Coordinates of C-alpha atoms and ligand atoms in Angstrom, one line a residue:
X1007 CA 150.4 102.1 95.0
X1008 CA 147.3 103.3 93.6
X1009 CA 145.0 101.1 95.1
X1010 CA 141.4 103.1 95.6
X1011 CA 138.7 104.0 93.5
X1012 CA 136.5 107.4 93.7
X1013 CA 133.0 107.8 93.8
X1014 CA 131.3 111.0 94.3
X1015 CA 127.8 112.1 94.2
X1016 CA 126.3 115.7 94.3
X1017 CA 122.5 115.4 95.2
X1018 CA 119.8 117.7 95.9
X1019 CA 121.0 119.0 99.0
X1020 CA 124.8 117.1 99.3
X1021 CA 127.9 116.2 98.2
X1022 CA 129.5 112.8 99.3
X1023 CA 132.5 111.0 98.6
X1024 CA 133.0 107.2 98.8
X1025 CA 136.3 105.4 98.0
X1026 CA 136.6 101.5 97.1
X1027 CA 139.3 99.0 97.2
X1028 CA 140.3 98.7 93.9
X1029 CA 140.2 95.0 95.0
X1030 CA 137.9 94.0 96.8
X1031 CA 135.6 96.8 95.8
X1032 CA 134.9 97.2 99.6
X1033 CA 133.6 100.8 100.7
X1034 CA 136.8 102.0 103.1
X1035 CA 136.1 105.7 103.5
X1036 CA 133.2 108.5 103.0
X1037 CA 133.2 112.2 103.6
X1038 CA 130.0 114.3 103.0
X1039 CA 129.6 118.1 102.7
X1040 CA 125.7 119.5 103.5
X1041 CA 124.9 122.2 101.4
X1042 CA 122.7 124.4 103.7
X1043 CA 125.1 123.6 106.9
X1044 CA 128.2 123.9 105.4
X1045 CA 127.8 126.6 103.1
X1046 CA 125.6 128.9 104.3
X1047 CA 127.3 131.8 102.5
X1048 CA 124.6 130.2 99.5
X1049 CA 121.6 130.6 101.1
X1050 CA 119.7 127.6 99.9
X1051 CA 117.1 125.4 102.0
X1052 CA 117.4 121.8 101.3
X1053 CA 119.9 123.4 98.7
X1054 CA 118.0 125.0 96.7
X1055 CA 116.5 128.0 95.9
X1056 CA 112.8 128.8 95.0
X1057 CA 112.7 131.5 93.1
X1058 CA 109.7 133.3 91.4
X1059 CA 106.2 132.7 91.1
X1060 CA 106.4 130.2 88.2
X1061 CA 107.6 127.3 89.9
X1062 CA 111.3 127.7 89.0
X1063 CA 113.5 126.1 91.6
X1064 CA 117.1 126.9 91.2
X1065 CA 120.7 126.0 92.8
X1066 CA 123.7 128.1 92.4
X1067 CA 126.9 126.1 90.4
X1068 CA 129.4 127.8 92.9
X1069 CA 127.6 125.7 95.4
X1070 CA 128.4 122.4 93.7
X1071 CA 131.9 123.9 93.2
X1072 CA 133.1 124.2 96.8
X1073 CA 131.3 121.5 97.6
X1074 CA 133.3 119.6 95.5
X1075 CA 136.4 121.1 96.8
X1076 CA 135.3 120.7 100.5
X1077 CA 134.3 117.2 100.8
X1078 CA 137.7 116.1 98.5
X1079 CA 139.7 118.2 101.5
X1080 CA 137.3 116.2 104.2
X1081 CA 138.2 112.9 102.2
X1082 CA 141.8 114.0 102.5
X1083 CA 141.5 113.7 106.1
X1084 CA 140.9 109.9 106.2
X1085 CA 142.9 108.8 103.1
X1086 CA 145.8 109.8 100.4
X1087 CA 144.0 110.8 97.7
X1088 CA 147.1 110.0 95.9
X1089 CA 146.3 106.5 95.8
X1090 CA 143.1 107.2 93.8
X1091 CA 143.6 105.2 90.5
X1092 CA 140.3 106.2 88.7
X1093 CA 137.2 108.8 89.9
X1094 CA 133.7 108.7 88.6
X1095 CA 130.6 111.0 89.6
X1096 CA 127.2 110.9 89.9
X1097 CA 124.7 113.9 90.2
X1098 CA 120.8 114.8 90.6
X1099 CA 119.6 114.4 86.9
X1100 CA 118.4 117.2 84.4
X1101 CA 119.7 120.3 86.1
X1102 CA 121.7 122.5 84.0
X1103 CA 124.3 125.1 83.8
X1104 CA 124.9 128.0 81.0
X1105 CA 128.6 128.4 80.4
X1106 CA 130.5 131.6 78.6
X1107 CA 133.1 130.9 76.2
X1108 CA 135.5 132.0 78.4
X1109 CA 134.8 129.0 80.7
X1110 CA 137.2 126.8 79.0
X1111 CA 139.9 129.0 79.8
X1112 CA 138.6 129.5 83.2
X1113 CA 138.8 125.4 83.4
X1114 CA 141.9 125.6 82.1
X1115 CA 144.0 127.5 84.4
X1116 CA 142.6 126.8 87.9
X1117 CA 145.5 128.0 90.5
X1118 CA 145.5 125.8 93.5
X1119 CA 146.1 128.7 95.6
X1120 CA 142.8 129.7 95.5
X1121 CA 139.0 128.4 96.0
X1122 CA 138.1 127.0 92.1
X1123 CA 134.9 128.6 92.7
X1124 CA 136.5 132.1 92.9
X1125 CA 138.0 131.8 89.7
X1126 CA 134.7 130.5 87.8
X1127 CA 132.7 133.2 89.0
X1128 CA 132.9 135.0 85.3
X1129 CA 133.0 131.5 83.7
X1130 CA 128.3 131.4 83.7
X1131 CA 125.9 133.1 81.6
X1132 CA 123.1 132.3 83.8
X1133 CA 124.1 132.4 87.9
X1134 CA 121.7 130.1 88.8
X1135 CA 121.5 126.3 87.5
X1136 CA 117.6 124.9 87.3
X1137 CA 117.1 122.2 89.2
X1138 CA 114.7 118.5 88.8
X1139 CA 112.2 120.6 91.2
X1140 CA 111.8 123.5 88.5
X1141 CA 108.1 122.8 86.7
X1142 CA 107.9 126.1 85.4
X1143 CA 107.9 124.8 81.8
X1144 CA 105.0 123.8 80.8
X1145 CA 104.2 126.2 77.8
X1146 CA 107.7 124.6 76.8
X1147 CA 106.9 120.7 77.6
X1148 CA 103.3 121.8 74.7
X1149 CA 105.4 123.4 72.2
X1150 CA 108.2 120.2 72.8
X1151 CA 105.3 117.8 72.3
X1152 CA 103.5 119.6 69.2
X1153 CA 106.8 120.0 67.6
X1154 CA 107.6 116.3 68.1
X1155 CA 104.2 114.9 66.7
X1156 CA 102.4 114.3 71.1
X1157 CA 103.3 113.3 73.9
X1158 CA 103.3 109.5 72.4
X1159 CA 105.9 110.2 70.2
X1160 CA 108.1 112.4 72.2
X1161 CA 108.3 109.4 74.4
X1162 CA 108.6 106.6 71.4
X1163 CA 111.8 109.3 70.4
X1164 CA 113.4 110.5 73.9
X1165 CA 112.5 107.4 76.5
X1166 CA 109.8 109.9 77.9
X1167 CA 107.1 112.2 77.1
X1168 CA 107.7 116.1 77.4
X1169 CA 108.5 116.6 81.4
X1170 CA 108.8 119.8 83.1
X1171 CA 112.1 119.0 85.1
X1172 CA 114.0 117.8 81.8
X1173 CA 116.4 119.9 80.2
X1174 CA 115.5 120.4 77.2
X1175 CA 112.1 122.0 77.8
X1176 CA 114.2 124.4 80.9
X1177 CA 116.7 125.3 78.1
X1178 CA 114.0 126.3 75.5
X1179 CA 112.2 128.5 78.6
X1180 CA 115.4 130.4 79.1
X1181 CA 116.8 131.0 75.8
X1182 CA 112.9 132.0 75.3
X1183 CA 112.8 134.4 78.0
X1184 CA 116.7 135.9 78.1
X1185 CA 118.1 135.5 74.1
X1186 CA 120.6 137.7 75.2
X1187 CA 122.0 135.7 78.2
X1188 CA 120.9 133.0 75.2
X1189 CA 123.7 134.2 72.9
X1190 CA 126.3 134.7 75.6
X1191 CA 126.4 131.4 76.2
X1192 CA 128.6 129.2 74.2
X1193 CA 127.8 125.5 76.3
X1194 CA 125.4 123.9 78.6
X1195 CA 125.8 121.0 80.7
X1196 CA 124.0 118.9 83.2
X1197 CA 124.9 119.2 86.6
X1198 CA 127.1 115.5 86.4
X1199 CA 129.0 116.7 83.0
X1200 CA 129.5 120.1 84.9
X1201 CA 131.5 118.4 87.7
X1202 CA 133.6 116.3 85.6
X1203 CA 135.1 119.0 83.9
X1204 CA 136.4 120.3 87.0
X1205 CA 137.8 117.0 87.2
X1206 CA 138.9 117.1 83.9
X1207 CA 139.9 121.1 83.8
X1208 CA 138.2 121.2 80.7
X1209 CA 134.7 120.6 79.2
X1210 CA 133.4 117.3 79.8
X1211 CA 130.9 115.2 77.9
X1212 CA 127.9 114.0 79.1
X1213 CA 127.4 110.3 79.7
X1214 CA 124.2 109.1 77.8
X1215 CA 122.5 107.9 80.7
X1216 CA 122.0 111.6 82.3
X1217 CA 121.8 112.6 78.5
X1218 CA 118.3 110.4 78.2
X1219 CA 117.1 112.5 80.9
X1220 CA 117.0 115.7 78.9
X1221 CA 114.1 114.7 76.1
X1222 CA 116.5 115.4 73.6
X1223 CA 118.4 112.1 73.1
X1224 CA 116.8 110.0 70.4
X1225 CA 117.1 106.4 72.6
X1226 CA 117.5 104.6 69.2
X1227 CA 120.4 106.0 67.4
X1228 CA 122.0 107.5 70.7
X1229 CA 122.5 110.9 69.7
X1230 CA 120.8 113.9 69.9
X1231 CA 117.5 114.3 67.9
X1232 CA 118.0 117.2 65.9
X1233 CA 114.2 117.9 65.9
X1234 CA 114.1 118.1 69.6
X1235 CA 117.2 120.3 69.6
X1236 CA 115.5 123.1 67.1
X1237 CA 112.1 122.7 69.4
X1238 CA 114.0 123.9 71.9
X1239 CA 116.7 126.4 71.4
X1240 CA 118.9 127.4 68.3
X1241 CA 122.4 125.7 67.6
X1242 CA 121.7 123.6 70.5
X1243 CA 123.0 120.3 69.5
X1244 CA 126.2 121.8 69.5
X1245 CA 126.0 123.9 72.6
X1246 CA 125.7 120.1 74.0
X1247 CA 128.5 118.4 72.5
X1248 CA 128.3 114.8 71.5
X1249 CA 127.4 112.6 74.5
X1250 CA 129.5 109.5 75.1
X1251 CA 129.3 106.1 77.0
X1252 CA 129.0 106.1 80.9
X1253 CA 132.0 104.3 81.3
X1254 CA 134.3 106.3 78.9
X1255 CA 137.8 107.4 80.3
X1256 CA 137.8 111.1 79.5
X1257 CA 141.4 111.5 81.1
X1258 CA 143.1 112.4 83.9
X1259 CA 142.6 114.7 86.9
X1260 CA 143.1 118.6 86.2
X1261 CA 146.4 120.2 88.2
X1262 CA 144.9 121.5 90.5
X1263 CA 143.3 118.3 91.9
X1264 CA 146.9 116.9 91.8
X1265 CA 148.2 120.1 93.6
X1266 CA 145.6 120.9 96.4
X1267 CA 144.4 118.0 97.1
X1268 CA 147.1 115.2 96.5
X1269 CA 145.9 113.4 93.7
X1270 CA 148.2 111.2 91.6
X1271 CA 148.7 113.0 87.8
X1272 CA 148.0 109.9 85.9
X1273 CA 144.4 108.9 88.2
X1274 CA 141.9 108.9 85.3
X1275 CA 138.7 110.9 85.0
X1276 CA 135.5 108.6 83.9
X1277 CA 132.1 110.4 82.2
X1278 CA 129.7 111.4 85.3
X1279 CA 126.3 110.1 85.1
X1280 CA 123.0 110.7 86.4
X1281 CA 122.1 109.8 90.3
X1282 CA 119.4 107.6 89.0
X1283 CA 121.5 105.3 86.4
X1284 CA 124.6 105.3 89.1
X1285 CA 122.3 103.9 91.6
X1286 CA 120.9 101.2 89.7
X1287 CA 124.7 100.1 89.2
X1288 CA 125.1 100.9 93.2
X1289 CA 122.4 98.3 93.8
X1290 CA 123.9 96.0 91.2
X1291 CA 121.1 96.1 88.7
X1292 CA 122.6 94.1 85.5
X1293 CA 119.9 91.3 84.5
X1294 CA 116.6 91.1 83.3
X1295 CA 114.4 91.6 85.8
X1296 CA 116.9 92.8 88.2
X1297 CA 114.4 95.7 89.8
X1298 CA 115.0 98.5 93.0
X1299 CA 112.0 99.9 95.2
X1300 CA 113.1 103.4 96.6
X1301 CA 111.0 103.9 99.9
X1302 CA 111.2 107.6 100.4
X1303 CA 109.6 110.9 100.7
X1304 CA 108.1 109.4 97.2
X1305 CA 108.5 106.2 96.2
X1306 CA 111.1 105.3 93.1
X1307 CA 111.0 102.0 90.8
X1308 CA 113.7 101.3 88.6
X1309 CA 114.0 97.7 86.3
X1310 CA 116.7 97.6 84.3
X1311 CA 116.4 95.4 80.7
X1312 CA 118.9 95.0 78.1
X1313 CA 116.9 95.8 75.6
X1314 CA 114.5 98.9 75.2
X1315 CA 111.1 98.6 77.1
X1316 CA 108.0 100.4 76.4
X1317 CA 108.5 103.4 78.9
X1318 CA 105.9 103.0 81.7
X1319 CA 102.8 105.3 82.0
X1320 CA 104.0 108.5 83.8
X1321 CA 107.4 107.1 83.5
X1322 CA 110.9 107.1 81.7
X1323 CA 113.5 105.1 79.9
X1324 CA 117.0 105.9 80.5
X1325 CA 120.4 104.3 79.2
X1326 CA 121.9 102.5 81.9
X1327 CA 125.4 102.9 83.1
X1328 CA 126.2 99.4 80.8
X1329 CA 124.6 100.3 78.5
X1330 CA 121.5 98.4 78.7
X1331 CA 118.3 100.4 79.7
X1332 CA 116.3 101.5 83.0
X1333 CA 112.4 101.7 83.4
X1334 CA 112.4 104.4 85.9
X1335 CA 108.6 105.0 87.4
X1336 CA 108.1 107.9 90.5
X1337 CA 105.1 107.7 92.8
X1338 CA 104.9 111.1 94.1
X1339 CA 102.6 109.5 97.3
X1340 CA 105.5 107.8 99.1
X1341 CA 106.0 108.5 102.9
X1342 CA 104.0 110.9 102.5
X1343 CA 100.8 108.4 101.8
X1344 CA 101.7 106.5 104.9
X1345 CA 102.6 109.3 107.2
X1346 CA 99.4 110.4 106.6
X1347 CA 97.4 107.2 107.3
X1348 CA 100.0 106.6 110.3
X1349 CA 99.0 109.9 112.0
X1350 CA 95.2 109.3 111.1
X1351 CA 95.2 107.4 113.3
X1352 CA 98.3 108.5 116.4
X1353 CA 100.6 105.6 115.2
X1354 CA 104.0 104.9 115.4
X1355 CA 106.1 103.3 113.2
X1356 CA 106.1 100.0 115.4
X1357 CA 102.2 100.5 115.8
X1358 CA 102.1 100.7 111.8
X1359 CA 103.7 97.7 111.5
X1360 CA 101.8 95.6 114.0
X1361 CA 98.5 96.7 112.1
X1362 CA 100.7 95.5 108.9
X1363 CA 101.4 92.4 110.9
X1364 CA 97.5 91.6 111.8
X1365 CA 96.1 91.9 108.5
X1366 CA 96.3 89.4 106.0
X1367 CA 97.8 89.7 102.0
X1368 CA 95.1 91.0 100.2
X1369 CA 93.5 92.7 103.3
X1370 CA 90.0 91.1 102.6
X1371 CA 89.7 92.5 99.3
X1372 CA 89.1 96.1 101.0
X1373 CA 91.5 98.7 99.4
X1374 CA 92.6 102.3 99.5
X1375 CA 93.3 104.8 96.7
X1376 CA 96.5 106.3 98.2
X1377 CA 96.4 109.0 95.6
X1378 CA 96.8 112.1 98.9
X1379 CA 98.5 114.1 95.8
X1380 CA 98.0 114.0 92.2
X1381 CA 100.0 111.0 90.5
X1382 CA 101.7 111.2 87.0
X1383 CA 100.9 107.6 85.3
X1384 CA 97.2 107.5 86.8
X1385 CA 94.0 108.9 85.3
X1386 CA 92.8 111.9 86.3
X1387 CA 89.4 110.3 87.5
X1388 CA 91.4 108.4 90.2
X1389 CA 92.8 111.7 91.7
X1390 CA 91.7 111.6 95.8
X1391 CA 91.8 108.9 98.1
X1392 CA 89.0 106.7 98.7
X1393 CA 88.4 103.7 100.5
X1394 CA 86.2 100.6 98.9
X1395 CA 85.2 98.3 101.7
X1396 CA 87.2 100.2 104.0
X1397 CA 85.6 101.2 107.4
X1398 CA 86.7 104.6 108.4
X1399 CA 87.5 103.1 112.2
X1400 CA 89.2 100.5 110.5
X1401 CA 93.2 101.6 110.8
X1402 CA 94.9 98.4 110.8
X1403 CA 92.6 97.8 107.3
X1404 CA 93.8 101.5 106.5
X1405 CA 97.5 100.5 107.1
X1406 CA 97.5 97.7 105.3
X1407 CA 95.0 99.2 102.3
X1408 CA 98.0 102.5 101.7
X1409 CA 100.8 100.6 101.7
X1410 CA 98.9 97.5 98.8
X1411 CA 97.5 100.5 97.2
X1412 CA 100.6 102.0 96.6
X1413 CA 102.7 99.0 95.3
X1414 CA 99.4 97.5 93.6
X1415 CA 99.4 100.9 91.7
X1416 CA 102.6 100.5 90.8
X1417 CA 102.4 97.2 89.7
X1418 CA 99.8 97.9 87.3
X1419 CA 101.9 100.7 85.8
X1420 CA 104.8 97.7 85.2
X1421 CA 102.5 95.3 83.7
X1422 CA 101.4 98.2 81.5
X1423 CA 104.8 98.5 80.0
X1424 CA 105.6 94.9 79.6
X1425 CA 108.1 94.3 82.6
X1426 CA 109.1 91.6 84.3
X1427 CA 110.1 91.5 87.8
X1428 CA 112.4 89.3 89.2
X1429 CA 113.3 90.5 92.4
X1430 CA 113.8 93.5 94.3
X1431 CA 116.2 95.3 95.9
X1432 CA 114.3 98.5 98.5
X1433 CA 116.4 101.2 99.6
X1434 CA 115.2 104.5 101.3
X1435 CA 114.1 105.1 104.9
X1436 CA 110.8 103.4 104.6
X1437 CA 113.2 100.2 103.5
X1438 CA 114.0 99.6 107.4
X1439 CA 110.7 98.4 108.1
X1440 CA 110.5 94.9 106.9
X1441 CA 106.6 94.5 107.4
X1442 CA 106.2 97.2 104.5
X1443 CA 109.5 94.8 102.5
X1444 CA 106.5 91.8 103.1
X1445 CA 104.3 93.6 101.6
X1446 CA 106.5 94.5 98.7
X1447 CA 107.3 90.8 98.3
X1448 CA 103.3 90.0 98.1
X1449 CA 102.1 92.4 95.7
X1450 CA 105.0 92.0 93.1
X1451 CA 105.0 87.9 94.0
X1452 CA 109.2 88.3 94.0
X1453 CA 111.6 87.9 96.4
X1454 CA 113.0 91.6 98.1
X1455 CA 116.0 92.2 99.8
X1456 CA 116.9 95.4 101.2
X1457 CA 120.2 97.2 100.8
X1458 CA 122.1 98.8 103.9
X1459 CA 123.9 101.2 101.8
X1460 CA 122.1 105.0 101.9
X1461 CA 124.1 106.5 99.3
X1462 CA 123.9 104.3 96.1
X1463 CA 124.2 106.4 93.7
X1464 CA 127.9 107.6 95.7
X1465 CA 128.5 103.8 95.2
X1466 CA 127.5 103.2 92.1
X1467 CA 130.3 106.0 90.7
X1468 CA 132.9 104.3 92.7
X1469 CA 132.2 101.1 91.1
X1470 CA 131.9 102.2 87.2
X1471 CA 135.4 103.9 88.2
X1472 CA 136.6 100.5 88.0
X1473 CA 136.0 100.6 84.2
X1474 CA 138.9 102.9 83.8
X1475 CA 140.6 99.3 84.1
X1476 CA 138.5 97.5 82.4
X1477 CA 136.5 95.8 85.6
X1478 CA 133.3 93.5 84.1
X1479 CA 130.0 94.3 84.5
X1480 CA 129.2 91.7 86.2
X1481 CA 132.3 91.7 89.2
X1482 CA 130.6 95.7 89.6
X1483 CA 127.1 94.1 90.2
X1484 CA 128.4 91.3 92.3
X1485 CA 129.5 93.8 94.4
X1486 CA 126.7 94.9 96.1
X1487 CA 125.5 91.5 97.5
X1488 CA 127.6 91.7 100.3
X1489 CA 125.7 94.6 101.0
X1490 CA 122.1 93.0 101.0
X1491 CA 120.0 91.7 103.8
X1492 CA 118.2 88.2 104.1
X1493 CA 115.4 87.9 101.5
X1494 CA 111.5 88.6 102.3
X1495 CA 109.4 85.7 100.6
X1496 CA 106.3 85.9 99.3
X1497 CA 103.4 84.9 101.6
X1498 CA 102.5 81.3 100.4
X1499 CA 98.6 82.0 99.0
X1500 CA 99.3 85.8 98.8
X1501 CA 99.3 86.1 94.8
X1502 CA 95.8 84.2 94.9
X1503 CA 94.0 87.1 97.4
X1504 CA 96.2 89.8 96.1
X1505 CA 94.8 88.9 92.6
X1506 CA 91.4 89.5 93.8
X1507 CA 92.2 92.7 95.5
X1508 CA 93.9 94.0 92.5
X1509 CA 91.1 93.3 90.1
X1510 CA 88.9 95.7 92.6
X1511 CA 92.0 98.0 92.7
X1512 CA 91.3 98.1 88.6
X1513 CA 88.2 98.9 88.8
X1514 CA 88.1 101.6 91.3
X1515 CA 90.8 103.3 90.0
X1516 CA 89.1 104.0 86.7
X1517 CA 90.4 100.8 84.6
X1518 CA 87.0 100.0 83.6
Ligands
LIG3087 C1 114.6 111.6 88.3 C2 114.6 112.8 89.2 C3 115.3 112.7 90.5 C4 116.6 113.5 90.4 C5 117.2 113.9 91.8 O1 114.0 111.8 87.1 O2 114.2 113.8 88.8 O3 115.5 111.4 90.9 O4 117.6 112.7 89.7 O5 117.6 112.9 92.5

């Protein structure tokens, strides 16, 4: 009986593996794979590789290859894969890989006797894959821009303004630099439509939710914008191939799946996605309003609405997995803001949160610019970090003043675009600590609950693999409330002093 579902995810620096009930759409097994500790033979740190003095930040495809093939045999080990009915993917967004022509064929005839990777190793015409840490494209991100009418209008077309990781300006940089390697390559995909066509044993389409990551898709009609395309590389629109919906059924697993690693012939293969739109279908974002709060090394907001918002300042708009859309705003001064204040002054965590604890919403109207590194979405002018009726002694006012500053920044970037909040769902390490969650709930006056899964975006594939049979929406979203803890409340009184303290907030930060 084929009774599981598939989800697999290949991030920055892993690959995991989580199968569902079909059912119940209960988690019942996960298998991971490290890049750097388990193959080492790649040579990446924190898997990737930094190469040259541009900024460009690389990954190998092989990697992704026998990671793919290594955590499937770890799965093995705790279930028949032969009772997989459908598999979907998720992978880091905007990454790309440069096929050959002969890489259909190469897809093609995978023999399970050997590693797949072995047999795709004449299948690239660039080795290395760029990666979402590459910003070595800024001359291309200019020329995107001027070609597209500004910045403005990049974003009014693609759901974002020119942005060095996308793919479109990192295809444009290569084809720039090697039009030879250029012409020798007859497809390019993202990392997610790379993986499913190992699935697949063919070329795979991209889903248009990674596709809006690429500042080539024009949001409106939902195909690619041939003006974008010729800003950035010739005959590239059909280098792409047409993307399709994330919840297509593209077909069903490649041999070699069924002979090396035991899956059924008839399981179906769904469209991959992006890690981004899979997560906010991990954390059951499907309403209006419906938002998740990423606490980690920096801080992630995603709100999904049906229809198109404004995209934020220093933020995106992608096509969710339901084809609604997904604000998506990054605040590069995550745990990296409050590590810093924490160690300012020799706390712990628990020492953090007591000074969270004694302070009240608002913090007495004394606030901190947590800006430790430049921030996309904030004027120049409010670069630095500065306190305003802060005390330099004063480190539970400090504690208190990063974490406000940070969410009240963010806040003001929401409001800027014209979304609503309705509540919040935080994931990410920083997550665990519920008097930062308080906080949350204060400055954005909703309700937060945080989510005990870590890999949502490994969760979110498994569940839009239960499209393959047709699944609502809505059971998908449903499903992850099983997974949420009790809900943080607003403070009562906390929206009156946190009004105060975000009108001086406004003003220090260069509003005017
Ligand atoms: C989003 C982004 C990252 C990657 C890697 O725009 O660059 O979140 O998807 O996880």
């Amino acid at each position: 009986m084929r009774d599981l579902l598939l989800g697999l995810d290949c991030s920055t620096q892993s690959f995991t593996a989580v199968a569902l009930d079909a059912v119940s759409l209960a988690p019942v097994a996960e298998a991971a794979v490290n890049f750097d500790r388990d193959l080492p033979v790649y040579g990446t740190r924190g898997g990737v590789l930094a190469d040259g003095p541009e900024g460009e930040v690389l990954a190998p495809p092989l990697m992704w290859v026998d990671g793919l093939d290594l955590v499937l045999a770890r799965l093995r080990e705790r279930v028949d894969l032969g009772r997989i009915r459908a598999v979907a993917g998720s992978a880091q967004q905007h990454g790309s890989v440069y096929l050959r022509a002969a890489a259909g064929a190469a897809l093609a005839g995978l023999d399970v006797a050997r590693p797949p990777a072995r047999q795709l190793i004449g299948a690239f015409s660039r080795t290395g894959a760029p990666v979402w840490l590459d910003h070595s494209t800024a001359a291309d991100c200019a020329a995107l821009d001027a070609a597209l009418g500004g910045p403005a209008a990049t974003a009014a077309l693609t759901g974002s303004p020119a942005c060095q990781r996308f793919t479109g300006p990192q295809i444009r940089r290569f084809a720039r630099r090697e039009p030879a390697a250029w012409a020798d390559t007859a497809q390019v995909r993202l990392v997610s439509s790379f993986l499913a066509s190992l699935l697949l044993g063919r070329l795979a389409p991209s889903d248009l939710g990674d596709a809006s990551g690429m500042n080539l898709l024009d949001l409106a009609t939902r195909t690619w914008h041939g003006g974008a395309c010729a800003a950035c590389a010739d005959d590239l629109g059909d280098r792409l191939g047409a993307p399709v919906a994330s919840d297509a059924v593209l077909g069903q697993v490649a041999p070699w799946l069924v002979a090396r690693h035991g899956f059924a012939a008839d399981c179906r293969v769904l469209a991959w996605s992006g890690d981004n739109p899979c997560s906010a279908t991990g954390l059951g974002l499907g309403a209006d309003g419906d938002a998740a709060l990423s606490l980690g090394t920096s801080d992630t907001l995603f709100a999904y609405a049906g229809a198109r918002p404004a995209t934020p300042p220093g933020g995106h708009v992608f096509i969710s997995p339901d084809g609604g859309h997904l604000a998506l705003l990054c605040a590069a001064n995550g745990s990296l803001a409050r590590e810093a204040v924490r160690d300012r002054f020799r706390l712990d965590w628990g020492g953090f949160a007591a000074a969270l604890a004694r302070t009240p919403p608002g913090n007495r109207s004394r606030i901190l610019l947590p800006w430790f590194r430049p921030q996309e979405g904030e004027p120049s002018s409010a670069a630095g970090v500065r306190a305003v009726g802060l005390a330099a002694d004063d480190a539970d006012g400090w504690c208190r003043g990063v974490v406000e500053g940070q969410f009240l920044a963010l806040r003001r970037r929401v409001t800027r675009a014209g979304l609503r909040l309705a509540d919040l769902r935080a994931t990410g390490g920083a997550a665990a600590n519920p008097a930062i969650l308080q906080v949350a709930a204060d400055v954005f006056q909703v309700p937060v609950r945080r989510n005990r899964v870590t890999n949502t975006a490994a969760l979110g594939a498994a569940l839009r693999a239960a499209r393959a049979d047709g699944r609502p929406w809505g059971d998908l979203m449903a499903a992850s409330a099983p997974l949420l803890d009790a809900q943080v409340a607003p403070t009562p009184g906390s929206g009156q002093a946190l009004a105060l303290t975000a009108a001086i907030f406004a003003r220090a930060a260069g509003d005017g």
